[in-house]
Amino acid sequence: MLKSNFKFYLFLINAMQNVLIKFFQTYSKTEAPFMHQQLTEWSATRPLAGLRILHHVPVVVNTLLKIACLLEAGADVTVTNPSDFCHAHPQAVASLKEANISYVETPLSLVGEKFDLYFDCGAQLYQFLGSPKIGAIELTGSGDYFYRHHDLDFPVISIDRTLTKQLETVLGCAESTHMALTKLTEIIPSETSWIIFGFGKIGRGVAYFCNQNKIPVVVVDICEKQRGLAKNLGIKAINPKNFNDLECALIEANVVITATGKKAILNDYPHSWFSGKILANLGVYDEFGPHFSEDEVLNHKMPVNFVLEDPTPMKYIDPEFYIHNLASLMLLKEKLVNGVYGIPDEMDQSIIQRWCTYHAFPLDQIKLWFYDPNR
C-alpha cells in the first residue's frame, strides 16, 4: 500500500513538472535567463522543501515559470489570483489544474488554513487570511504602503522599491501600454498627444514610451518633487490643482492615462473635459471613479495591459519574478524582527547590471529614467 501511494505521488510530481516545464521552452533562456537560472539552481538545492506557500500574483501564462521554480524548490504551492484588478488567464489556470496544482479562485475560502509564506500582491492575503507562519514577500507599491502602515507580528520583504521592479514598471510598461492600446484602438501613436496622471514608476514608463516615440506628453502629479523629476527629463508637468492649465492640456490631448495608485482621482473635474478621448487605467484601483462608466474606459477600468496574454513582456518581468522568489530565502536564513524590509542594494544592482548585459541594454538609460527611492 505504501509503495503504491509513493508511486502515485511520483506520478503526480512528474505530471506537474512536465506540464509546467514546457513553458520554459515557450520562454527561452534568451528571453528569461533569470527564471532558467533559478529553475536549475533550485532543482538541485530545494531550499523551500516542506514549506506551504500561498502564491497571490496575477495568474497569466508567464507566471507559470515563477510557480514552477517554487515547486522545483520543494514547496507545496497553492495559487490564487488578485481578481479585483485582473482576471486569471484561462490557459494558465488550465495548466495549473492539469498539473494538479491547487488553484483557488476565492482566497477568502482559505480562511482558517495556515501557510508558511505568502507571496503577496497588495497585502491582500494578510487582509483576507491574517498572518503567515514565517513571513510575506510583497510585490506592489500599494501592498508595500499597507504593510508599512500596520503593526505586524511577522516580517515582510517588499520588492517594490527596487530598481529591478522598474524594469517591469518603466520599460515593460512602456512596451505593454503601446501593445494594449494598439490592440484595443486604431490609434497611430505618432499622431497623438498624451496626458499621464501620476509620475511614479508606472507613469514614468508611459512617459518613457512617449519620449522614445516623440509623442507630445504632459504629466499631472500632486507631488512637487515628482513634477520636478519630470521636468528634468524635459517633460511638461502640471499640478492637478491648477484647473486652468489642466483644462488647456486636456483640450490638446487624445489619450489620457491614469497611474497614480489612488482611487477616483478624476472626481473633481468636469466629465466633459474627457469626452472623445481614449481613456486607459494602469493602476490597480479604479482611478477614473464613479463618474465614468466601464464602457468609457479601455478594459472596463482594469489595468489596460491585462488585455494582453502577457501583461508585461517576459524579458522585463523575468528578473522581478526571480527576485520575488529569491526574497523568500531572506525570511528563512536571516533572523528578522517583525516589520517591512527592502531588498539589499547590492543584490538589486547586481540584477540590473546582469539584465543590461543579457539584453544589451544601455545602463545609462536605466540611470536616466529609473527613480532611486534612496535619493
CSV table of C-alpha atoms in Angstrom, one decimal:
chain,number,residue,atom,x,y,z
A,1,MET,CA,0.0,0.0,0.0
A,2,LEU,CA,2.8,2.4,1.0
A,3,LYS,CA,4.7,1.5,-2.2
A,4,SER,CA,1.7,2.2,-4.4
A,5,ASN,CA,1.0,5.5,-2.7
A,6,PHE,CA,4.6,6.5,-3.3
A,7,LYS,CA,4.4,5.6,-7.0
A,8,PHE,CA,1.2,7.7,-7.3
A,9,TYR,CA,3.0,10.6,-5.6
A,10,LEU,CA,5.9,10.4,-8.1
A,11,PHE,CA,3.4,10.2,-10.9
A,12,LEU,CA,1.8,13.5,-9.7
A,13,ILE,CA,5.2,15.2,-9.4
A,14,ASN,CA,6.2,14.1,-12.9
A,15,ALA,CA,2.9,15.3,-14.3
A,16,MET,CA,3.3,18.7,-12.6
A,17,GLN,CA,6.8,19.0,-13.9
A,18,ASN,CA,6.0,18.0,-17.5
A,19,VAL,CA,3.1,20.5,-17.7
A,20,LEU,CA,4.9,23.5,-16.3
A,21,ILE,CA,8.4,22.8,-17.5
A,22,LYS,CA,7.3,23.0,-21.1
A,23,PHE,CA,6.7,26.7,-20.6
A,24,PHE,CA,10.5,27.1,-20.3
A,25,GLN,CA,10.6,26.1,-23.9
A,26,THR,CA,8.0,28.8,-24.7
A,27,TYR,CA,10.1,31.4,-22.9
A,28,SER,CA,13.7,30.5,-23.9
A,29,LYS,CA,16.8,31.2,-21.8
A,30,THR,CA,17.5,34.1,-24.1
A,31,GLU,CA,14.2,35.7,-23.1
A,32,ALA,CA,14.0,34.6,-19.4
A,33,PRO,CA,17.6,34.0,-18.2
A,34,PHE,CA,16.8,34.6,-14.6
A,35,MET,CA,13.9,32.1,-14.4
A,36,HIS,CA,16.0,29.5,-16.2
A,37,GLN,CA,18.9,30.0,-13.8
A,38,GLN,CA,16.6,29.8,-10.7
A,39,LEU,CA,14.9,26.6,-12.0
A,40,THR,CA,18.3,24.9,-12.4
A,41,GLU,CA,19.7,26.0,-9.0
A,42,TRP,CA,16.5,25.3,-7.0
A,43,SER,CA,16.0,21.9,-8.6
A,44,ALA,CA,19.4,21.0,-7.1
A,45,THR,CA,19.2,22.7,-3.7
A,46,ARG,CA,15.4,22.6,-3.0
A,47,PRO,CA,15.6,25.5,-0.5
A,48,LEU,CA,11.8,25.5,0.2
A,49,ALA,CA,11.3,21.8,0.8
A,50,GLY,CA,8.5,21.1,3.2
A,51,LEU,CA,7.1,24.7,3.2
A,52,ARG,CA,3.5,25.5,2.5
A,53,ILE,CA,3.2,28.6,0.2
A,54,LEU,CA,0.3,30.7,-0.9
A,55,HIS,CA,1.1,32.5,-4.2
A,56,HIS,CA,-1.1,35.5,-4.9
A,57,VAL,CA,0.3,37.1,-8.1
A,58,PRO,CA,-1.6,37.7,-11.3
A,59,VAL,CA,-2.1,34.3,-12.9
A,60,VAL,CA,-1.0,34.7,-16.5
A,61,VAL,CA,1.0,32.4,-18.7
A,62,ASN,CA,4.5,33.7,-17.9
A,63,THR,CA,3.7,33.5,-14.2
A,64,LEU,CA,3.8,29.7,-14.6
A,65,LEU,CA,7.6,29.9,-14.8
A,66,LYS,CA,7.8,31.6,-11.4
A,67,ILE,CA,5.4,29.0,-9.9
A,68,ALA,CA,7.4,26.1,-11.4
A,69,CYS,CA,10.6,27.4,-9.7
A,70,LEU,CA,8.9,27.3,-6.3
A,71,LEU,CA,7.7,23.8,-6.9
A,72,GLU,CA,11.1,22.7,-8.0
A,73,ALA,CA,12.4,24.2,-4.8
A,74,GLY,CA,10.3,21.6,-2.9
A,75,ALA,CA,7.4,23.9,-1.8
A,76,ASP,CA,3.8,22.9,-1.5
A,77,VAL,CA,2.2,25.7,-3.5
A,78,THR,CA,-1.4,26.9,-3.5
A,79,VAL,CA,-2.2,29.5,-6.2
A,80,THR,CA,-4.7,32.4,-6.1
A,81,ASN,CA,-5.3,35.5,-8.3
A,82,PRO,CA,-5.9,39.1,-7.3
A,83,SER,CA,-9.2,39.1,-9.3
A,84,ASP,CA,-10.3,42.6,-8.1
A,85,PHE,CA,-8.0,44.2,-10.7
A,86,CYS,CA,-7.2,41.4,-13.2
A,87,HIS,CA,-8.7,38.2,-14.5
A,88,ALA,CA,-6.8,34.9,-14.3
A,89,HIS,CA,-5.7,33.8,-17.8
A,90,PRO,CA,-7.7,30.7,-18.8
A,91,GLN,CA,-4.7,28.9,-20.3
A,92,ALA,CA,-2.6,29.5,-17.1
A,93,VAL,CA,-5.5,28.2,-14.9
A,94,ALA,CA,-6.0,25.2,-17.1
A,95,SER,CA,-2.3,24.4,-16.9
A,96,LEU,CA,-2.3,24.6,-13.1
A,97,LYS,CA,-5.2,22.2,-13.0
A,98,GLU,CA,-3.6,19.8,-15.5
A,99,ALA,CA,-0.5,19.8,-13.3
A,100,ASN,CA,-2.6,19.0,-10.2
A,101,ILE,CA,-1.6,22.3,-8.5
A,102,SER,CA,-4.2,23.7,-6.2
A,103,TYR,CA,-5.8,26.8,-7.8
A,104,VAL,CA,-8.3,28.6,-5.5
A,105,GLU,CA,-10.5,31.2,-7.2
A,106,THR,CA,-11.6,32.9,-3.9
A,107,PRO,CA,-8.8,33.4,-1.3
A,108,LEU,CA,-11.4,34.0,1.4
A,109,SER,CA,-12.3,30.3,1.1
A,110,LEU,CA,-8.9,29.6,2.7
A,111,VAL,CA,-9.8,31.3,6.0
A,112,GLY,CA,-8.6,29.1,8.8
A,113,GLU,CA,-5.8,27.5,6.8
A,114,LYS,CA,-2.2,28.3,7.7
A,115,PHE,CA,0.7,28.9,5.3
A,116,ASP,CA,4.4,29.3,6.0
A,117,LEU,CA,4.9,32.0,3.4
A,118,TYR,CA,2.8,34.5,1.4
A,119,PHE,CA,3.9,35.7,-2.0
A,120,ASP,CA,1.5,38.7,-1.7
A,121,CYS,CA,0.1,41.3,-4.0
A,122,GLY,CA,-1.5,44.4,-2.5
A,123,ALA,CA,-1.2,42.9,1.0
A,124,GLN,CA,-4.4,41.1,0.2
A,125,LEU,CA,-3.5,37.7,1.7
A,126,TYR,CA,-2.8,39.3,5.0
A,127,GLN,CA,-6.1,41.3,4.9
A,128,PHE,CA,-8.0,38.2,3.9
A,129,LEU,CA,-6.4,35.5,6.0
A,130,GLY,CA,-4.3,37.0,8.7
A,131,SER,CA,-0.6,36.4,9.4
A,132,PRO,CA,1.5,33.7,7.8
A,133,LYS,CA,3.6,31.4,10.0
A,134,ILE,CA,7.0,32.8,8.8
A,135,GLY,CA,6.5,35.9,6.7
A,136,ALA,CA,5.4,37.5,3.4
A,137,ILE,CA,7.1,38.8,0.2
A,138,GLU,CA,5.2,41.8,-1.2
A,139,LEU,CA,5.1,42.6,-4.9
A,140,THR,CA,3.4,46.0,-5.2
A,141,GLY,CA,3.5,49.6,-4.1
A,142,SER,CA,0.0,49.5,-2.6
A,143,GLY,CA,0.9,46.4,-0.6
A,144,ASP,CA,4.2,48.0,0.5
A,145,TYR,CA,2.3,51.0,1.8
A,146,PHE,CA,-0.3,48.9,3.6
A,147,TYR,CA,2.3,46.8,5.3
A,148,ARG,CA,4.4,49.7,6.4
A,149,HIS,CA,1.4,51.4,8.0
A,150,HIS,CA,0.3,48.5,10.1
A,151,ASP,CA,1.7,46.8,13.2
A,152,LEU,CA,2.8,43.4,12.1
A,153,ASP,CA,3.5,40.2,14.0
A,154,PHE,CA,5.7,38.8,11.2
A,155,PRO,CA,8.4,40.1,8.8
A,156,VAL,CA,7.7,41.3,5.3
A,157,ILE,CA,10.2,41.6,2.4
A,158,SER,CA,9.0,44.2,-0.2
A,159,ILE,CA,10.5,44.3,-3.6
A,160,ASP,CA,8.5,47.4,-4.7
A,161,ARG,CA,11.3,49.9,-4.0
A,162,THR,CA,13.9,48.1,-6.1
A,163,LEU,CA,15.3,49.1,-9.4
A,164,THR,CA,14.6,45.6,-10.6
A,165,LYS,CA,10.9,46.3,-10.2
A,166,GLN,CA,11.2,49.3,-12.5
A,167,LEU,CA,12.4,47.0,-15.3
A,168,GLU,CA,8.7,46.0,-15.3
A,169,THR,CA,7.0,49.3,-14.5
A,170,VAL,CA,9.1,51.6,-16.7
A,171,LEU,CA,10.5,49.6,-19.6
A,172,GLY,CA,7.9,46.8,-19.6
A,173,CYS,CA,5.0,49.2,-19.1
A,174,ALA,CA,6.3,51.3,-22.0
A,175,GLU,CA,6.0,48.4,-24.3
A,176,SER,CA,2.9,46.8,-23.0
A,177,THR,CA,0.9,50.0,-22.9
A,178,HIS,CA,1.6,50.6,-26.5
A,179,MET,CA,0.7,46.9,-27.4
A,180,ALA,CA,-2.6,47.1,-25.4
A,181,LEU,CA,-3.7,50.4,-27.0
A,182,THR,CA,-2.8,49.1,-30.4
A,183,LYS,CA,-4.9,46.0,-29.8
A,184,LEU,CA,-7.9,47.9,-28.5
A,185,THR,CA,-7.9,51.0,-30.7
A,186,GLU,CA,-6.8,52.1,-34.1
A,187,ILE,CA,-4.6,55.0,-32.9
A,188,ILE,CA,-1.3,55.8,-34.5
A,189,PRO,CA,0.9,56.9,-31.6
A,190,SER,CA,2.9,59.4,-33.6
A,191,GLU,CA,-0.3,61.3,-34.4
A,192,THR,CA,-1.5,61.6,-30.8
A,193,SER,CA,-0.8,63.6,-27.7
A,194,TRP,CA,-0.9,62.1,-24.2
A,195,ILE,CA,-1.6,63.1,-20.6
A,196,ILE,CA,-0.4,60.9,-17.8
A,197,PHE,CA,-1.9,61.3,-14.3
A,198,GLY,CA,0.9,60.2,-11.9
A,199,PHE,CA,4.7,60.2,-12.4
A,200,GLY,CA,5.6,57.2,-10.2
A,201,LYS,CA,7.1,54.0,-11.5
A,202,ILE,CA,4.3,53.3,-13.9
A,203,GLY,CA,3.6,56.8,-15.1
A,204,ARG,CA,7.3,57.2,-15.8
A,205,GLY,CA,7.1,54.1,-18.0
A,206,VAL,CA,4.4,55.6,-20.1
A,207,ALA,CA,6.4,58.9,-20.3
A,208,TYR,CA,9.4,56.9,-21.4
A,209,PHE,CA,7.4,55.4,-24.3
A,210,CYS,CA,6.2,58.8,-25.4
A,211,ASN,CA,9.7,60.2,-25.2
A,212,GLN,CA,11.2,57.3,-27.2
A,213,ASN,CA,8.5,57.7,-29.9
A,214,LYS,CA,8.5,61.6,-29.9
A,215,ILE,CA,4.9,61.7,-28.7
A,216,PRO,CA,3.8,65.0,-27.0
A,217,VAL,CA,3.2,64.3,-23.4
A,218,VAL,CA,2.1,66.1,-20.2
A,219,VAL,CA,2.5,64.7,-16.7
A,220,VAL,CA,0.0,65.6,-13.9
A,221,ASP,CA,1.2,64.9,-10.4
A,222,ILE,CA,0.3,66.4,-7.0
A,223,CYS,CA,3.9,65.9,-5.7
A,224,GLU,CA,6.2,68.9,-6.4
A,225,LYS,CA,9.2,66.5,-6.3
A,226,GLN,CA,7.8,64.3,-9.0
A,227,ARG,CA,6.9,67.2,-11.2
A,228,GLY,CA,10.5,68.4,-10.8
A,229,LEU,CA,11.8,64.9,-11.9
A,230,ALA,CA,9.5,65.0,-14.9
A,231,LYS,CA,10.8,68.5,-15.9
A,232,ASN,CA,14.4,67.3,-15.5
A,233,LEU,CA,13.6,64.8,-18.3
A,234,GLY,CA,12.2,67.5,-20.5
A,235,ILE,CA,8.5,66.7,-19.8
A,236,LYS,CA,5.9,69.3,-19.1
A,237,ALA,CA,4.4,68.8,-15.6
A,238,ILE,CA,1.2,70.2,-14.1
A,239,ASN,CA,-0.2,70.4,-10.6
A,240,PRO,CA,-3.7,68.7,-10.7
A,241,LYS,CA,-5.0,71.6,-8.6
A,242,ASN,CA,-4.2,74.0,-11.4
A,243,PHE,CA,-7.5,73.6,-13.2
A,244,ASN,CA,-6.8,76.2,-16.0
A,245,ASP,CA,-3.5,74.5,-17.1
A,246,LEU,CA,-5.1,71.1,-16.9
A,247,GLU,CA,-8.1,72.0,-18.9
A,248,CYS,CA,-5.9,73.5,-21.6
A,249,ALA,CA,-3.7,70.4,-21.7
A,250,LEU,CA,-6.7,68.1,-22.0
A,251,ILE,CA,-8.0,70.1,-25.0
A,252,GLU,CA,-4.8,69.1,-26.8
A,253,ALA,CA,-4.7,65.5,-25.7
A,254,ASN,CA,-6.0,62.4,-27.4
A,255,VAL,CA,-5.0,59.8,-24.8
A,256,VAL,CA,-5.5,60.0,-21.0
A,257,ILE,CA,-3.7,57.5,-18.8
A,258,THR,CA,-4.1,57.2,-15.0
A,259,ALA,CA,-1.3,55.7,-13.0
A,260,THR,CA,-1.4,57.4,-9.6
A,261,GLY,CA,-2.1,54.3,-7.4
A,262,LYS,CA,-5.2,56.1,-5.9
A,263,LYS,CA,-8.9,55.7,-6.4
A,264,ALA,CA,-11.2,58.0,-8.2
A,265,ILE,CA,-8.7,60.8,-8.9
A,266,LEU,CA,-10.8,62.5,-11.6
A,267,ASN,CA,-13.8,63.2,-9.3
A,268,ASP,CA,-13.0,66.9,-9.1
A,269,TYR,CA,-13.0,67.6,-12.8
A,270,PRO,CA,-15.9,68.0,-15.3
A,271,HIS,CA,-16.6,64.8,-17.2
A,272,SER,CA,-16.8,66.8,-20.4
A,273,TRP,CA,-13.1,67.5,-20.3
A,274,PHE,CA,-12.5,63.8,-21.1
A,275,SER,CA,-15.2,63.3,-23.8
A,276,GLY,CA,-14.0,61.9,-27.1
A,277,LYS,CA,-10.6,60.8,-25.7
A,278,ILE,CA,-9.0,57.4,-25.3
A,279,LEU,CA,-9.1,56.6,-21.6
A,280,ALA,CA,-7.0,54.0,-20.0
A,281,ASN,CA,-6.1,53.0,-16.4
A,282,LEU,CA,-2.8,51.4,-15.4
A,283,GLY,CA,-3.4,51.4,-11.6
A,284,VAL,CA,-4.7,48.6,-9.5
A,285,TYR,CA,-7.7,50.7,-8.4
A,286,ASP,CA,-10.5,52.3,-10.4
A,287,GLU,CA,-8.7,55.7,-10.8
A,288,PHE,CA,-11.4,57.1,-13.1
A,289,GLY,CA,-14.1,56.8,-10.4
A,290,PRO,CA,-17.9,56.6,-10.4
A,291,HIS,CA,-18.4,59.4,-12.9
A,292,PHE,CA,-17.1,57.2,-15.7
A,293,SER,CA,-18.8,54.0,-16.9
A,294,GLU,CA,-16.8,50.8,-17.5
A,295,ASP,CA,-17.6,51.2,-21.2
A,296,GLU,CA,-15.9,54.6,-21.4
A,297,VAL,CA,-12.5,53.3,-20.2
A,298,LEU,CA,-10.5,50.7,-22.0
A,299,ASN,CA,-10.6,47.2,-20.5
A,300,HIS,CA,-13.5,48.1,-18.3
A,301,LYS,CA,-11.3,50.3,-16.0
A,302,MET,CA,-9.0,47.4,-15.2
A,303,PRO,CA,-5.3,47.9,-16.0
A,304,VAL,CA,-5.2,48.1,-19.7
A,305,ASN,CA,-2.1,46.0,-20.2
A,306,PHE,CA,-4.0,43.0,-18.8
A,307,VAL,CA,-5.8,42.6,-22.1
A,308,LEU,CA,-2.6,41.0,-23.3
A,309,GLU,CA,-1.7,37.4,-22.8
A,310,ASP,CA,1.5,38.6,-21.1
A,311,PRO,CA,0.6,41.9,-19.4
A,312,THR,CA,4.4,42.6,-19.2
A,313,PRO,CA,6.7,41.1,-21.8
A,314,MET,CA,8.7,38.3,-20.3
A,315,LYS,CA,12.2,39.9,-20.7
A,316,TYR,CA,11.1,42.7,-18.3
A,317,ILE,CA,9.3,40.7,-15.7
A,318,ASP,CA,11.8,37.8,-15.6
A,319,PRO,CA,14.1,39.5,-13.1
A,320,GLU,CA,11.2,40.6,-11.0
A,321,PHE,CA,9.9,37.1,-10.7
A,322,TYR,CA,13.4,36.0,-9.8
A,323,ILE,CA,13.9,38.5,-7.0
A,324,HIS,CA,10.3,38.0,-5.6
A,325,ASN,CA,11.0,34.2,-5.3
A,326,LEU,CA,14.6,34.8,-4.1
A,327,ALA,CA,13.5,37.1,-1.3
A,328,SER,CA,11.9,34.1,0.5
A,329,LEU,CA,15.3,32.9,1.4
A,330,MET,CA,15.9,36.1,3.3
A,331,LEU,CA,13.0,35.2,5.5
A,332,LEU,CA,14.4,31.7,6.1
A,333,LYS,CA,18.1,32.5,6.6
A,334,GLU,CA,18.0,35.8,8.4
A,335,LYS,CA,16.6,36.4,11.9
A,336,LEU,CA,14.3,39.3,11.0
A,337,VAL,CA,12.2,41.0,13.6
A,338,ASN,CA,8.6,42.0,12.7
A,339,GLY,CA,8.3,44.8,10.1
A,340,VAL,CA,8.9,45.6,6.5
A,341,TYR,CA,12.3,45.2,4.8
A,342,GLY,CA,13.6,46.0,1.4
A,343,ILE,CA,16.0,44.1,-0.9
A,344,PRO,CA,19.7,44.7,-0.3
A,345,ASP,CA,21.1,47.3,-2.7
A,346,GLU,CA,24.0,45.1,-3.8
A,347,MET,CA,21.5,42.3,-4.9
A,348,ASP,CA,19.3,44.8,-6.7
A,349,GLN,CA,22.3,46.5,-8.5
A,350,SER,CA,23.7,43.1,-9.5
A,351,ILE,CA,20.4,42.0,-11.1
A,352,ILE,CA,20.2,45.3,-13.0
A,353,GLN,CA,23.8,45.0,-14.4
A,354,ARG,CA,23.2,41.4,-15.3
A,355,TRP,CA,20.0,42.2,-17.1
A,356,CYS,CA,21.6,45.0,-19.1
A,357,THR,CA,24.4,42.6,-20.1
A,358,TYR,CA,21.9,39.8,-21.1
A,359,HIS,CA,19.8,42.1,-23.2
A,360,ALA,CA,22.5,44.6,-24.5
A,361,PHE,CA,20.6,47.5,-22.9
A,362,PRO,CA,22.5,50.7,-22.1
A,363,LEU,CA,22.9,51.1,-18.3
A,364,ASP,CA,22.9,54.9,-18.7
A,365,GLN,CA,19.2,54.7,-19.8
A,366,ILE,CA,18.4,52.9,-16.6
A,367,LYS,CA,20.2,55.7,-14.6
A,368,LEU,CA,18.4,58.4,-16.5
A,369,TRP,CA,14.8,57.0,-16.3
A,370,PHE,CA,14.6,54.9,-13.2
A,371,TYR,CA,13.8,56.6,-9.9
A,372,ASP,CA,16.1,55.8,-7.0
A,373,PRO,CA,13.9,55.8,-3.8
A,374,ASN,CA,17.0,56.3,-1.7
A,375,ARG,CA,17.8,59.7,-3.3
